[in-house]
Amino acid sequence: GIIKKLKPEIVFFQVGIVDATRRALKRYEKIVFSRLPLVGKVVHYITRKHHYRFTKIRNIHYQNLKNYSKNISKFVSEVAPKYFVPISISQPGEYMVEKVYNIANDVDEYNSVLKSYEYYTNPYSPNSTKHLRDDGHHLNDYGHNMVYSKIIEVIEKISRI
């Protein structure tokens, strides 16, 4: 793709919590239910109301851990940057913890893949979610500034190598 053609020396790689999040429905189930208006509305209501239970019972990930790891490895080998800098997935906020079963542990598992790279970085404060919006997964301005500051720090560190 286009990134490969640019031949970047440094690649910062950031994914969000949703890449590690369990889902109530499989992708094809969502598509089928979306095409059945009345049934779709009922299913949507039930899965929203009982999302935590569904995610506990079904353990559906749109990107399972094995494919996540394989896709990142493939990206790194194809783009071949001198410095690949994966940025940690943030721990989820309270809202996400209440909505999605085992999400904090799932985030840790997905982060373990990122931690296997030499220049892995974590801009977030331990045991804090003040960098997240109330939805528990999107960064707020403070969170974006934390990531920005960490990127600048990494660039400065690499420039001294």
mmCIF file of C-alpha atoms in Angstrom:
data_model
loop_
_atom_site.group_PDB
_atom_site.id
_atom_site.type_symbol
_atom_site.label_atom_id
_atom_site.label_comp_id
_atom_site.label_asym_id
_atom_site.label_seq_id
_atom_site.Cartn_x
_atom_site.Cartn_y
_atom_site.Cartn_z
ATOM 1 C CA GLY A 1 0.000 0.000 0.000
ATOM 2 C CA ILE A 2 0.797 3.650 0.171
ATOM 3 C CA ILE A 3 2.652 3.422 3.492
ATOM 4 C CA LYS A 4 5.084 0.905 2.024
ATOM 5 C CA LYS A 5 5.764 3.229 -0.933
ATOM 6 C CA LEU A 6 6.644 6.046 1.473
ATOM 7 C CA LYS A 7 9.411 3.887 3.017
ATOM 8 C CA PRO A 8 9.053 5.439 6.467
ATOM 9 C CA GLU A 9 11.932 5.286 8.906
ATOM 10 C CA ILE A 10 9.581 5.463 11.905
ATOM 11 C CA VAL A 11 6.050 4.082 12.150
ATOM 12 C CA PHE A 12 3.879 4.849 15.160
ATOM 13 C CA PHE A 13 1.153 2.248 15.437
ATOM 14 C CA GLN A 14 -1.931 2.887 17.558
ATOM 15 C CA VAL A 15 -5.066 0.831 17.856
ATOM 16 C CA GLY A 16 -7.973 1.391 20.195
ATOM 17 C CA ILE A 17 -9.762 -0.571 22.857
ATOM 18 C CA VAL A 18 -12.364 -1.741 20.372
ATOM 19 C CA ASP A 19 -9.744 -3.859 18.628
ATOM 20 C CA ALA A 20 -9.588 -5.959 21.800
ATOM 21 C CA THR A 21 -13.286 -5.761 22.678
ATOM 22 C CA ARG A 22 -15.636 -8.697 22.843
ATOM 23 C CA ARG A 23 -18.798 -8.375 20.804
ATOM 24 C CA ALA A 24 -22.351 -9.519 21.421
ATOM 25 C CA LEU A 25 -22.920 -10.504 17.789
ATOM 26 C CA LYS A 26 -20.777 -11.810 14.956
ATOM 27 C CA ARG A 27 -20.372 -9.519 11.959
ATOM 28 C CA TYR A 28 -22.626 -11.584 9.714
ATOM 29 C CA GLU A 29 -25.300 -11.736 12.447
ATOM 30 C CA LYS A 30 -25.306 -7.931 12.615
ATOM 31 C CA ILE A 31 -25.697 -7.756 8.839
ATOM 32 C CA VAL A 32 -28.563 -10.256 8.783
ATOM 33 C CA PHE A 33 -30.400 -8.563 11.656
ATOM 34 C CA SER A 34 -29.895 -5.112 10.135
ATOM 35 C CA ARG A 35 -31.787 -6.292 7.047
ATOM 36 C CA LEU A 36 -34.746 -7.472 9.098
ATOM 37 C CA PRO A 37 -36.057 -4.181 10.498
ATOM 38 C CA LEU A 38 -38.399 -5.390 13.233
ATOM 39 C CA VAL A 39 -36.278 -8.367 14.289
ATOM 40 C CA GLY A 40 -33.169 -6.180 14.071
ATOM 41 C CA LYS A 41 -34.618 -3.614 16.462
ATOM 42 C CA VAL A 42 -35.566 -6.301 18.966
ATOM 43 C CA VAL A 43 -32.148 -7.968 18.740
ATOM 44 C CA HIS A 44 -30.421 -4.592 19.043
ATOM 45 C CA TYR A 45 -32.433 -3.747 22.170
ATOM 46 C CA ILE A 46 -31.723 -7.145 23.773
ATOM 47 C CA THR A 47 -28.009 -7.129 22.975
ATOM 48 C CA ARG A 48 -27.593 -3.572 24.283
ATOM 49 C CA LYS A 49 -29.519 -4.307 27.457
ATOM 50 C CA HIS A 50 -27.663 -7.582 28.125
ATOM 51 C CA HIS A 51 -24.368 -6.784 26.421
ATOM 52 C CA TYR A 52 -22.219 -7.861 29.372
ATOM 53 C CA ARG A 53 -23.913 -11.278 29.504
ATOM 54 C CA PHE A 54 -23.617 -11.791 25.757
ATOM 55 C CA THR A 55 -19.914 -10.926 25.803
ATOM 56 C CA LYS A 56 -19.344 -13.303 28.697
ATOM 57 C CA ILE A 57 -21.157 -16.220 27.050
ATOM 58 C CA ARG A 58 -20.084 -15.748 23.431
ATOM 59 C CA ASN A 59 -16.472 -14.451 23.591
ATOM 60 C CA ILE A 60 -16.605 -13.026 20.054
ATOM 61 C CA HIS A 61 -13.726 -10.846 18.896
ATOM 62 C CA TYR A 62 -13.792 -9.336 15.417
ATOM 63 C CA GLN A 63 -10.008 -9.564 15.478
ATOM 64 C CA ASN A 64 -8.893 -12.583 17.484
ATOM 65 C CA LEU A 65 -5.516 -12.471 19.217
ATOM 66 C CA LYS A 66 -3.812 -14.805 16.744
ATOM 67 C CA ASN A 67 -4.920 -12.789 13.692
ATOM 68 C CA TYR A 68 -4.158 -9.511 15.463
ATOM 69 C CA SER A 69 -0.585 -10.658 16.046
ATOM 70 C CA LYS A 70 -0.249 -12.044 12.522
ATOM 71 C CA ASN A 71 -1.605 -8.858 10.912
ATOM 72 C CA ILE A 72 0.757 -6.615 12.861
ATOM 73 C CA SER A 73 3.711 -8.847 12.021
ATOM 74 C CA LYS A 74 2.741 -8.823 8.337
ATOM 75 C CA PHE A 75 2.413 -5.031 8.364
ATOM 76 C CA VAL A 76 5.837 -4.608 9.973
ATOM 77 C CA SER A 77 7.533 -6.995 7.558
ATOM 78 C CA GLU A 78 5.916 -5.407 4.486
ATOM 79 C CA VAL A 79 6.500 -1.780 5.481
ATOM 80 C CA ALA A 80 9.888 -2.549 7.082
ATOM 81 C CA PRO A 81 10.413 0.632 9.068
ATOM 82 C CA LYS A 82 13.692 1.025 10.924
ATOM 83 C CA TYR A 83 11.676 1.865 14.047
ATOM 84 C CA PHE A 84 8.259 0.343 14.655
ATOM 85 C CA VAL A 85 6.672 2.000 17.687
ATOM 86 C CA PRO A 86 3.451 0.362 18.857
ATOM 87 C CA ILE A 87 1.470 2.488 21.301
ATOM 88 C CA SER A 88 -0.288 0.689 24.130
ATOM 89 C CA ILE A 89 -4.024 0.181 24.053
ATOM 90 C CA SER A 90 -5.464 2.149 26.947
ATOM 91 C CA GLN A 91 -7.108 0.337 29.791
ATOM 92 C CA PRO A 92 -10.875 0.752 29.516
ATOM 93 C CA GLY A 93 -12.899 3.230 31.495
ATOM 94 C CA GLU A 94 -15.648 2.318 33.940
ATOM 95 C CA TYR A 95 -18.423 2.378 31.339
ATOM 96 C CA MET A 96 -16.661 -0.215 29.166
ATOM 97 C CA VAL A 97 -15.801 -2.400 32.178
ATOM 98 C CA GLU A 98 -19.502 -2.474 33.064
ATOM 99 C CA LYS A 99 -20.582 -3.226 29.469
ATOM 100 C CA VAL A 100 -18.000 -5.772 28.285
ATOM 101 C CA TYR A 101 -16.996 -8.917 30.149
ATOM 102 C CA ASN A 102 -13.275 -9.301 30.910
ATOM 103 C CA ILE A 103 -12.285 -6.277 28.845
ATOM 104 C CA ALA A 104 -9.349 -5.227 31.048
ATOM 105 C CA ASN A 105 -7.782 -8.681 30.717
ATOM 106 C CA ASP A 106 -8.479 -8.755 26.985
ATOM 107 C CA VAL A 107 -6.712 -5.392 26.606
ATOM 108 C CA ASP A 108 -3.729 -6.806 28.522
ATOM 109 C CA GLU A 109 -3.585 -9.808 26.169
ATOM 110 C CA TYR A 110 -3.682 -7.610 23.071
ATOM 111 C CA ASN A 111 -1.075 -5.297 24.605
ATOM 112 C CA SER A 112 1.190 -8.310 25.173
ATOM 113 C CA VAL A 113 1.474 -8.570 21.379
ATOM 114 C CA LEU A 114 2.476 -4.911 21.159
ATOM 115 C CA LYS A 115 4.949 -5.294 24.040
ATOM 116 C CA SER A 116 6.888 -7.860 22.027
ATOM 117 C CA TYR A 117 8.230 -5.035 19.842
ATOM 118 C CA GLU A 118 11.397 -3.275 20.969
ATOM 119 C CA TYR A 119 10.029 0.272 20.814
ATOM 120 C CA TYR A 120 6.647 -0.414 22.454
ATOM 121 C CA THR A 121 5.494 2.604 24.428
ATOM 122 C CA ASN A 122 2.725 3.287 26.919
ATOM 123 C CA PRO A 123 1.722 6.929 27.314
ATOM 124 C CA TYR A 124 -1.015 6.313 29.878
ATOM 125 C CA SER A 125 -0.787 6.670 33.642
ATOM 126 C CA PRO A 126 -1.159 3.361 35.505
ATOM 127 C CA ASN A 127 -4.501 2.801 37.219
ATOM 128 C CA SER A 128 -5.982 5.957 35.729
ATOM 129 C CA THR A 129 -8.568 6.582 33.056
ATOM 130 C CA LYS A 130 -8.653 10.389 33.257
ATOM 131 C CA HIS A 131 -7.401 10.396 29.650
ATOM 132 C CA LEU A 132 -10.688 8.828 28.429
ATOM 133 C CA ARG A 133 -14.077 10.261 27.599
ATOM 134 C CA ASP A 134 -17.084 9.099 29.609
ATOM 135 C CA ASP A 135 -17.738 6.336 27.039
ATOM 136 C CA GLY A 136 -14.713 4.515 28.466
ATOM 137 C CA HIS A 137 -12.799 4.055 25.230
ATOM 138 C CA HIS A 138 -12.253 7.272 23.273
ATOM 139 C CA LEU A 139 -9.378 9.541 24.242
ATOM 140 C CA ASN A 140 -10.247 13.019 25.469
ATOM 141 C CA ASP A 141 -8.025 16.069 24.850
ATOM 142 C CA TYR A 142 -5.841 15.155 27.813
ATOM 143 C CA GLY A 143 -5.403 11.626 26.412
ATOM 144 C CA HIS A 144 -4.470 12.917 22.963
ATOM 145 C CA ASN A 145 -1.904 15.215 24.586
ATOM 146 C CA MET A 146 -0.460 12.249 26.509
ATOM 147 C CA VAL A 147 -0.023 10.302 23.265
ATOM 148 C CA TYR A 148 1.440 13.349 21.509
ATOM 149 C CA SER A 149 3.942 13.915 24.334
ATOM 150 C CA LYS A 150 5.018 10.272 24.264
ATOM 151 C CA ILE A 151 5.493 10.389 20.483
ATOM 152 C CA ILE A 152 7.708 13.472 20.821
ATOM 153 C CA GLU A 153 9.670 11.721 23.585
ATOM 154 C CA VAL A 154 10.214 8.636 21.407
ATOM 155 C CA ILE A 155 11.281 10.729 18.408
ATOM 156 C CA GLU A 156 13.812 12.569 20.574
ATOM 157 C CA LYS A 157 15.119 9.255 21.956
ATOM 158 C CA ILE A 158 15.453 7.735 18.466
ATOM 159 C CA SER A 159 17.188 10.850 17.139
ATOM 160 C CA ARG A 160 19.937 10.306 19.750
ATOM 161 C CA ILE A 161 20.587 6.733 18.566
#
